[in-house]
Amino acid sequence: MNADDLGSPRELTGLQRRRALYQPELPPCLVQGTRIRVEFGDSTTTIDSKCADIVAQAFPHIFGQKLVRFLEPHMDTVVSESDAQVIQENSPIRVGVVFSGRQDRLWKLYLGRSSLMDPHVTGG
């Protein structure tokens, strides 16, 4: 690749064209509005316990946090402590993601969710 190639239009392969058309569906729990039902699981860990210190140093804010599974909200049922936690707030939800590839899918999910909340959000 030459410096002259940067910014030049190029032809996309068939696979690249198909990937550009991909529109992920939002999980039902993110389409339902501000009422979110979550279930907390085990704490994050490593497969090999010898690596735990290295991973904990690399990801100090997320390593050891509980895994969260988003569930579809059930508006008509009472949630007990043993079941799941219902969060109904207008404040932002902080979600941590470790990127290991396929960031384009996460970006499209973000755009899909953002467009539900703010019709002025666009991406490209």
PDB file of N, CA and C in Angstrom, residues 9 22 26 51 61 88 90-91 99 101 114 121 124:
ATOM      1  N   PRO A   9     -10.918   5.673  -3.598  1.00  0.00           N
ATOM      2  CA  PRO A   9     -11.990   4.684  -3.624  1.00  0.00           C
ATOM      3  C   PRO A   9     -11.443   3.340  -4.083  1.00  0.00           C
ATOM      4  N   TYR A  22     -25.012  -5.940   6.811  1.00  0.00           N
ATOM      5  CA  TYR A  22     -25.468  -6.603   8.035  1.00  0.00           C
ATOM      6  C   TYR A  22     -26.094  -5.599   8.999  1.00  0.00           C
ATOM      7  N   LEU A  26     -31.512  -5.921  17.784  1.00  0.00           N
ATOM      8  CA  LEU A  26     -31.271  -5.630  19.188  1.00  0.00           C
ATOM      9  C   LEU A  26     -31.930  -6.703  20.040  1.00  0.00           C
ATOM     10  N   CYS A  51      -2.687 -17.442  35.187  1.00  0.00           N
ATOM     11  CA  CYS A  51      -2.753 -16.191  34.422  1.00  0.00           C
ATOM     12  C   CYS A  51      -3.597 -15.121  35.117  1.00  0.00           C
ATOM     13  N   HIS A  61     -10.303  -2.842  36.263  1.00  0.00           N
ATOM     14  CA  HIS A  61     -11.652  -2.376  36.581  1.00  0.00           C
ATOM     15  C   HIS A  61     -12.734  -3.403  36.282  1.00  0.00           C
ATOM     16  N   GLN A  88     -34.778   0.208  36.976  1.00  0.00           N
ATOM     17  CA  GLN A  88     -35.587   1.144  36.213  1.00  0.00           C
ATOM     18  C   GLN A  88     -35.093   2.541  36.542  1.00  0.00           C
ATOM     19  N   ASN A  90     -33.372   6.335  34.619  1.00  0.00           N
ATOM     20  CA  ASN A  90     -33.115   7.098  33.406  1.00  0.00           C
ATOM     21  C   ASN A  90     -31.642   7.420  33.268  1.00  0.00           C
ATOM     22  N   SER A  91     -30.848   6.968  34.230  1.00  0.00           N
ATOM     23  CA  SER A  91     -29.417   7.233  34.160  1.00  0.00           C
ATOM     24  C   SER A  91     -28.756   6.246  33.202  1.00  0.00           C
ATOM     25  N   PHE A  99     -12.511  -5.803  23.724  1.00  0.00           N
ATOM     26  CA  PHE A  99     -12.469  -5.966  22.276  1.00  0.00           C
ATOM     27  C   PHE A  99     -11.449  -7.025  21.891  1.00  0.00           C
ATOM     28  N   GLY A 101     -11.869  -8.322  18.485  1.00  0.00           N
ATOM     29  CA  GLY A 101     -12.263  -8.483  17.093  1.00  0.00           C
ATOM     30  C   GLY A 101     -13.753  -8.285  16.941  1.00  0.00           C
ATOM     31  N   SER A 114     -28.864   3.491  20.230  1.00  0.00           N
ATOM     32  CA  SER A 114     -28.855   4.947  20.302  1.00  0.00           C
ATOM     33  C   SER A 114     -29.955   5.552  19.447  1.00  0.00           C
ATOM     34  N   VAL A 121     -29.100  10.235  16.058  1.00  0.00           N
ATOM     35  CA  VAL A 121     -27.851   9.476  16.040  1.00  0.00           C
ATOM     36  C   VAL A 121     -27.730   8.756  14.709  1.00  0.00           C
ATOM     37  N   GLY A 124     -21.608   5.570  10.353  1.00  0.00           N
ATOM     38  CA  GLY A 124     -21.231   5.171   9.013  1.00  0.00           C
ATOM     39  C   GLY A 124     -19.913   4.520   8.968  1.00  0.00           C
TER      40      GLY A 124
END
